[in-house]
mmCIF file of N, CA, C and O in Angstrom:
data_model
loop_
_atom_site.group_PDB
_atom_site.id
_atom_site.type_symbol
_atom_site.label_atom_id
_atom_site.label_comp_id
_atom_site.label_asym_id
_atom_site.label_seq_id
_atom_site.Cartn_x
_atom_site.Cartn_y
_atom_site.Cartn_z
ATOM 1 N N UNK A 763 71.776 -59.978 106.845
ATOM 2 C CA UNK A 763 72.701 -58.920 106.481
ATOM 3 C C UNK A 763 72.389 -58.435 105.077
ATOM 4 O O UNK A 763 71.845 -59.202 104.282
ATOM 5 N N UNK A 764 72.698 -57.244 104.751
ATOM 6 C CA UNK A 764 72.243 -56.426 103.475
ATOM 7 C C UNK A 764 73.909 -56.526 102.624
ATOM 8 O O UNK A 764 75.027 -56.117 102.937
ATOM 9 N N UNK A 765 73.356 -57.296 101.411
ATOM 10 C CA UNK A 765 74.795 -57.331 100.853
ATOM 11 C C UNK A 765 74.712 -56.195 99.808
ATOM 12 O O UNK A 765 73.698 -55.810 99.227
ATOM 13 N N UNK A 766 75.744 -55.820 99.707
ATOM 14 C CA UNK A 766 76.260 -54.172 99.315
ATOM 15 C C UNK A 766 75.588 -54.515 97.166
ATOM 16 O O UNK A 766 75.514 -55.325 96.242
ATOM 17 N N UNK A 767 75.316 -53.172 97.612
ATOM 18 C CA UNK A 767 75.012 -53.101 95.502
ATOM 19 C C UNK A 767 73.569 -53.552 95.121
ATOM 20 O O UNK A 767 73.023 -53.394 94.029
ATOM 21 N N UNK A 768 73.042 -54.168 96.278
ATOM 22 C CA UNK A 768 71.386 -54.796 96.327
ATOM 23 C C UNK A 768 70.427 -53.938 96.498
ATOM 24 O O UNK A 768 70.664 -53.300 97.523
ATOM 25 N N UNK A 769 69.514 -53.624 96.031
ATOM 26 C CA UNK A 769 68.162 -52.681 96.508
ATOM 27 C C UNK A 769 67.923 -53.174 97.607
ATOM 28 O O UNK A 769 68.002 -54.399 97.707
ATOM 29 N N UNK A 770 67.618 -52.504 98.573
ATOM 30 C CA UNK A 770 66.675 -52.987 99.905
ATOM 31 C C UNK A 770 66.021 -53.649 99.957
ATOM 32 O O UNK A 770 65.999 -54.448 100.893
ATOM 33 N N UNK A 771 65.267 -53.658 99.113
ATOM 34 C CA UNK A 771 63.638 -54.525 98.825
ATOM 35 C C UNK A 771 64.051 -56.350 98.378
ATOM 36 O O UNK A 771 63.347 -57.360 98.395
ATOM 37 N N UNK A 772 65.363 -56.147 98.045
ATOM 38 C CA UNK A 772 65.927 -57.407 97.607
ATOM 39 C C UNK A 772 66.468 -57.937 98.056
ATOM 40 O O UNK A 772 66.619 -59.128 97.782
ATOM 41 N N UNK A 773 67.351 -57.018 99.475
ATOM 42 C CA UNK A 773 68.193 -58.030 100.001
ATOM 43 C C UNK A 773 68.203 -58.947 100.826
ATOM 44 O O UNK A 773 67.170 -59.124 101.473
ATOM 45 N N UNK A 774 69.319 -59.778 101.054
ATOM 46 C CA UNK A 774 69.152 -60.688 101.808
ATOM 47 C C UNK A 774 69.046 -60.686 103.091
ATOM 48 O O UNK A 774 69.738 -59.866 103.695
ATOM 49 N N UNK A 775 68.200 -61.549 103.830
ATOM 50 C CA UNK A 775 68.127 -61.257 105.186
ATOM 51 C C UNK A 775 68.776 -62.894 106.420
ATOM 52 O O UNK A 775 68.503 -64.085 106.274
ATOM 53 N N UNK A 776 69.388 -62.425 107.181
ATOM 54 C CA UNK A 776 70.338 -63.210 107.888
ATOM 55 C C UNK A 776 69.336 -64.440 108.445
ATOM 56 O O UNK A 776 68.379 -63.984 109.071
ATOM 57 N N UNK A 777 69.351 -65.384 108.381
ATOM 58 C CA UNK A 777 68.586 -67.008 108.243
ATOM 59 C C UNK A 777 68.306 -66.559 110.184
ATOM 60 O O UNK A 777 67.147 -66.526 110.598
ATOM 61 N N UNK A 778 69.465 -66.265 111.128
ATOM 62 C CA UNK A 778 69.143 -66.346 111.806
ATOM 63 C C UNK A 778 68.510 -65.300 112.848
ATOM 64 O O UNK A 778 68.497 -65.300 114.079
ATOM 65 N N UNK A 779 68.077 -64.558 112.054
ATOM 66 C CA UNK A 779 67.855 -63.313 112.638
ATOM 67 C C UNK A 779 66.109 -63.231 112.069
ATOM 68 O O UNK A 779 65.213 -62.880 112.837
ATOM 69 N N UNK A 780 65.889 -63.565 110.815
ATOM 70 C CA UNK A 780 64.646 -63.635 110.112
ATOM 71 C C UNK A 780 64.245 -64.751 109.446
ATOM 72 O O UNK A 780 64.959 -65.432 108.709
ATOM 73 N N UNK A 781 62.922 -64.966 109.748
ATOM 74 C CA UNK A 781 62.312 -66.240 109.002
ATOM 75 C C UNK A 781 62.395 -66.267 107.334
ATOM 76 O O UNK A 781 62.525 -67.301 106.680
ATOM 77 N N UNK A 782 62.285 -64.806 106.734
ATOM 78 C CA UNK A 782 62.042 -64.506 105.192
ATOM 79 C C UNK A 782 63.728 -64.358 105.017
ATOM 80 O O UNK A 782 64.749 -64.044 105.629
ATOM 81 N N UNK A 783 63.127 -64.916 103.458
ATOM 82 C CA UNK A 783 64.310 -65.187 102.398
ATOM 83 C C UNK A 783 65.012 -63.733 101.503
ATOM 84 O O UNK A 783 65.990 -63.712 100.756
ATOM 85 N N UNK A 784 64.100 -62.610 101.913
ATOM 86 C CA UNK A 784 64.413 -61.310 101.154
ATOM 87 C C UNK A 784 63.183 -60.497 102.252
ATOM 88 O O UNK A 784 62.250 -60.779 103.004
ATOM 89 N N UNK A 785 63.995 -59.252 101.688
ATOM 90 C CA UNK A 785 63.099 -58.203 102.656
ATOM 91 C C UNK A 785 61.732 -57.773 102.210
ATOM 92 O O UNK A 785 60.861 -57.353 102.971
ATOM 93 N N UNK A 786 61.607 -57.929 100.769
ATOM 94 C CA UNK A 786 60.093 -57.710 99.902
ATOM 95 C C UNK A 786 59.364 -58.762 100.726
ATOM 96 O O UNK A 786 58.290 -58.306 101.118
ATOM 97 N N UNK A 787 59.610 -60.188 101.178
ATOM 98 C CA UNK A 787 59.113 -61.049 101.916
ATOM 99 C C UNK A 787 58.806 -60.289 103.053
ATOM 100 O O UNK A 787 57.623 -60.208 103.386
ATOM 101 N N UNK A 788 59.400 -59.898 103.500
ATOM 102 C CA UNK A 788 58.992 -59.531 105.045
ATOM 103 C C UNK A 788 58.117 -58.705 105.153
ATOM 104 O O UNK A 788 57.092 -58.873 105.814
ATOM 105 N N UNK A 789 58.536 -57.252 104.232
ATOM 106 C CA UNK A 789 57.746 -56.204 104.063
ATOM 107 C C UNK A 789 56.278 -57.089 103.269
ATOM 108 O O UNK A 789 55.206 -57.090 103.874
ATOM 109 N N UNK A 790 56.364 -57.538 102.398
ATOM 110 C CA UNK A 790 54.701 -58.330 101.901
ATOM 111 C C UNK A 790 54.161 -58.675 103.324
ATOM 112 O O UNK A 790 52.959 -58.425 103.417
ATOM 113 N N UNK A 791 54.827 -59.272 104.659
ATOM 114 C CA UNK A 791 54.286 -60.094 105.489
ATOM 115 C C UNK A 791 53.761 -59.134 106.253
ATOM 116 O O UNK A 791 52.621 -59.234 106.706
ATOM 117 N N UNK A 792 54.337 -58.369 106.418
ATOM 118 C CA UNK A 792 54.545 -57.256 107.254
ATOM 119 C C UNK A 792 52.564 -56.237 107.019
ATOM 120 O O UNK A 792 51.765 -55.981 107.920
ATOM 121 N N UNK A 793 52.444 -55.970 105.684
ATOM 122 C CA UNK A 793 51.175 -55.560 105.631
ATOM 123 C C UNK A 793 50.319 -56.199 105.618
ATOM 124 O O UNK A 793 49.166 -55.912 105.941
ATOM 125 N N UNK A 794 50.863 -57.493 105.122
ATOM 126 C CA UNK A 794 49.193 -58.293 105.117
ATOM 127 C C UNK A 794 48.693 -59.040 106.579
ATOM 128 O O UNK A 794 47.625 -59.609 106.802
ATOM 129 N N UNK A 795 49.997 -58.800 107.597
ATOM 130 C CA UNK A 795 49.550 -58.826 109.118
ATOM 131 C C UNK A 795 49.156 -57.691 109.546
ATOM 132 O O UNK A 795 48.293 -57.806 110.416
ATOM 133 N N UNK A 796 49.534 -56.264 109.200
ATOM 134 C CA UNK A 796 49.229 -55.040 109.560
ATOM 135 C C UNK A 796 47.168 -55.136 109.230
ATOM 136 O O UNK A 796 46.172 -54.728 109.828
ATOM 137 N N UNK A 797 47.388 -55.757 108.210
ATOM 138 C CA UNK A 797 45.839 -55.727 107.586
ATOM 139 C C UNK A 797 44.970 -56.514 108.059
ATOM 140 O O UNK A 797 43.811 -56.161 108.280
ATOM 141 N N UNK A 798 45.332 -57.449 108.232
ATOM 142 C CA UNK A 798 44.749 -58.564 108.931
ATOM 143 C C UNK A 798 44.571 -58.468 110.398
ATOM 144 O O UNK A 798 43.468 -58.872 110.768
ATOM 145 N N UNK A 799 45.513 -57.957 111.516
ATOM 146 C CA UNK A 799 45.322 -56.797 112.507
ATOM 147 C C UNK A 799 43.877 -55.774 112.900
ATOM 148 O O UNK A 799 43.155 -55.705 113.895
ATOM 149 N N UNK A 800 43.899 -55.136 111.714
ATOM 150 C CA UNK A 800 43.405 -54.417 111.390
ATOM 151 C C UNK A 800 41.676 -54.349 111.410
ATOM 152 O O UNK A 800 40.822 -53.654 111.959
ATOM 153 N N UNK A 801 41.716 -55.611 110.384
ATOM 154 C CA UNK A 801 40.151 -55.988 110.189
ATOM 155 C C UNK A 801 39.640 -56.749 111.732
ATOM 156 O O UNK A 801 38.464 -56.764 112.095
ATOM 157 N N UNK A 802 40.720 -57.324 112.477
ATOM 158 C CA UNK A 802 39.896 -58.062 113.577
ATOM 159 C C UNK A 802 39.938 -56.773 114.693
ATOM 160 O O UNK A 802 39.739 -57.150 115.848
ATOM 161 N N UNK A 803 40.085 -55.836 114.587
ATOM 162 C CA UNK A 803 40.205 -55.121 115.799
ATOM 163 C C UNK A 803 38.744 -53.806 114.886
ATOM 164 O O UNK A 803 38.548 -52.737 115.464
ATOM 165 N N UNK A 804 38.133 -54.038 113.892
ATOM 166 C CA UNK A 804 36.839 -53.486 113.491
ATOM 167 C C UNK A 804 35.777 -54.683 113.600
ATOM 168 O O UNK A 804 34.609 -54.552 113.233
ATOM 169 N N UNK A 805 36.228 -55.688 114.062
ATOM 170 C CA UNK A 805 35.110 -56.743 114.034
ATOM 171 C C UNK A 805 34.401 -56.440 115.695
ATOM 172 O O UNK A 805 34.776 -56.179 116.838
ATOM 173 N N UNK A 806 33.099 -56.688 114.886
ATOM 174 C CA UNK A 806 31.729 -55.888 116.001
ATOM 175 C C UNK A 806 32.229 -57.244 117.184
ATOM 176 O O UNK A 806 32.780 -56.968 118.250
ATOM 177 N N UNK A 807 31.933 -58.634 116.775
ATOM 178 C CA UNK A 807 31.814 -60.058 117.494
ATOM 179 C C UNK A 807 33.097 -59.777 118.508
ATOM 180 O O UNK A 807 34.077 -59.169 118.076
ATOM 181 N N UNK A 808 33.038 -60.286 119.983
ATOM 182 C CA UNK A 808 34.055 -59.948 121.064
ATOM 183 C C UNK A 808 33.494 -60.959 121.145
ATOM 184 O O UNK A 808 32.423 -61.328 120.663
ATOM 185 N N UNK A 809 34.443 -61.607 121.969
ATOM 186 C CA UNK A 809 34.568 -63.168 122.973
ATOM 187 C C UNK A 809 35.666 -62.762 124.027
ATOM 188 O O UNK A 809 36.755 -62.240 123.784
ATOM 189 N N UNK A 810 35.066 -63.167 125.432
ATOM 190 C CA UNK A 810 35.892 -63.211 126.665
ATOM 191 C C UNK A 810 37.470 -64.354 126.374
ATOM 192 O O UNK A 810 37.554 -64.742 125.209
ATOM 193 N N UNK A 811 38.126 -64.638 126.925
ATOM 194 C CA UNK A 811 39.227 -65.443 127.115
ATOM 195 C C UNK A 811 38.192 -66.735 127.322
ATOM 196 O O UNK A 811 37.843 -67.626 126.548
ATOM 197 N N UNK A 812 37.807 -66.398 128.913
ATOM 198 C CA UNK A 812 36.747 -67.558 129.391
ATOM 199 C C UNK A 812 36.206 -68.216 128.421
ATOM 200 O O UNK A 812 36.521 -69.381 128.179
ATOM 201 N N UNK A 813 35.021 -67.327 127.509
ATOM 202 C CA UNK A 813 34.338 -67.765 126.686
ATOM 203 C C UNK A 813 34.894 -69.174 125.799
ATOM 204 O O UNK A 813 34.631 -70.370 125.679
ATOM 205 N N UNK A 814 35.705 -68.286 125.357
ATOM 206 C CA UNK A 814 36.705 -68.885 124.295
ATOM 207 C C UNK A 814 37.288 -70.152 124.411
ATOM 208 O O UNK A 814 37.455 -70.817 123.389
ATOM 209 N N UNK A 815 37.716 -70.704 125.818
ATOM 210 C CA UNK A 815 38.054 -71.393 126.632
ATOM 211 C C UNK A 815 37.216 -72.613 126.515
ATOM 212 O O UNK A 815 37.433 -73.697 125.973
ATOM 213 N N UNK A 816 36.010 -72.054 127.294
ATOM 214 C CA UNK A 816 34.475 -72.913 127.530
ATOM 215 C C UNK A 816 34.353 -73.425 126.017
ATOM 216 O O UNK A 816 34.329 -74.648 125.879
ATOM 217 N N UNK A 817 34.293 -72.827 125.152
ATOM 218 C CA UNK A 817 33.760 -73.387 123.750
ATOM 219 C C UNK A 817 34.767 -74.303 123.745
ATOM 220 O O UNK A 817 34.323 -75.447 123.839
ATOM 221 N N UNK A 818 36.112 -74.231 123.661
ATOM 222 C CA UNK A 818 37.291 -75.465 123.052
ATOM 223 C C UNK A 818 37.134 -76.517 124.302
ATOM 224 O O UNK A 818 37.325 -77.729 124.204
ATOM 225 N N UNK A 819 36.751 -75.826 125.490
ATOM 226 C CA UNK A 819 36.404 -77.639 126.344
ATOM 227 C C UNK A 819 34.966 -78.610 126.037
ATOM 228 O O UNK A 819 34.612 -79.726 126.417
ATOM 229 N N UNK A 820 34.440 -77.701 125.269
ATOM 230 C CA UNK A 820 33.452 -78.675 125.472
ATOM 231 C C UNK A 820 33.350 -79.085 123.990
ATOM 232 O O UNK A 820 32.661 -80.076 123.751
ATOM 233 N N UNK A 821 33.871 -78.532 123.098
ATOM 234 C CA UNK A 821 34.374 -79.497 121.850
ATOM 235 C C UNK A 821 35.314 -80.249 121.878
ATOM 236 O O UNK A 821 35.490 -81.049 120.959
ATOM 237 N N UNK A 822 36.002 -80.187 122.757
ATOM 238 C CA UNK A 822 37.041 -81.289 123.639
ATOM 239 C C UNK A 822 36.227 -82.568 123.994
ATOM 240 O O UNK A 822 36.609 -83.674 123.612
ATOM 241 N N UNK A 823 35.178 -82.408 124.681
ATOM 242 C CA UNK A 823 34.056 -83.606 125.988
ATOM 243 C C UNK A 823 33.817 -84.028 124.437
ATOM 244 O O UNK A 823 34.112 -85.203 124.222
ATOM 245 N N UNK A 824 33.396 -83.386 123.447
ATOM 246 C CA UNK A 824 31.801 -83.768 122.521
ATOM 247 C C UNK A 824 32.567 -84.641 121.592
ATOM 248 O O UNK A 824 32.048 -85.516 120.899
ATOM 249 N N UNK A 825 34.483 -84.202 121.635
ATOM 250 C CA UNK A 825 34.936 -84.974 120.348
ATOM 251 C C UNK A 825 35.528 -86.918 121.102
ATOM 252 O O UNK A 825 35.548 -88.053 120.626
ATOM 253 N N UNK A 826 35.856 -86.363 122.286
ATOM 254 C CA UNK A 826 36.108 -87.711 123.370
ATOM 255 C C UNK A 826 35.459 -88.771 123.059
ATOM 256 O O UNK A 826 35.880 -89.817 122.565
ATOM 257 N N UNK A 827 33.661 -88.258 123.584
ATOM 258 C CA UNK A 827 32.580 -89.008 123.521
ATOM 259 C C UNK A 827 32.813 -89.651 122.221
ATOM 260 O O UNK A 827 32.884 -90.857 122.457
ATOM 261 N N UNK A 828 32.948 -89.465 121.126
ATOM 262 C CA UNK A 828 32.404 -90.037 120.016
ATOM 263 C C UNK A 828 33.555 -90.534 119.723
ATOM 264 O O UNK A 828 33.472 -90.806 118.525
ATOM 265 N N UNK A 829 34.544 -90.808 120.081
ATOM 266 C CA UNK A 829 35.714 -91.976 120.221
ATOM 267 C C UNK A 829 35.326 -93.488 120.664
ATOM 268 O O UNK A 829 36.203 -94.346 120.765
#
């Protein structure tokens, strides 16, 4: 909830409604996921689901083994 007489950027935000402690928090979070977004959707490198998959099982087998 926005308590009255507060800048926007300052106010408080309801514990159960938002993870951040003030809205400058959110809004900071807010671009540097927008940005971060951003750069992986210009990245040339693609991987299938599958792919992706196959690699974490078999670093799965390789980390077993050496138990």
């Amino acid at each position: 909830s926005i308590v009255k007489g507060k800048p926007l950027n300052t106010a408080i935000l309801d514990y159960l409604i938002s993870e951040f402690d003030s809205r400058q928090q959110a809004d900071d979070y807010g671009a540097w996921f927008r940005k971060k977004v951003e750069e992986g959707l210009k990245c040339e490198t693609y991987h299938t689901h599958d792919e992706v998959l196959g690699k974490l099982h078999q670093r799965r087998a390789e980390r077993q083994k050496s138990c």
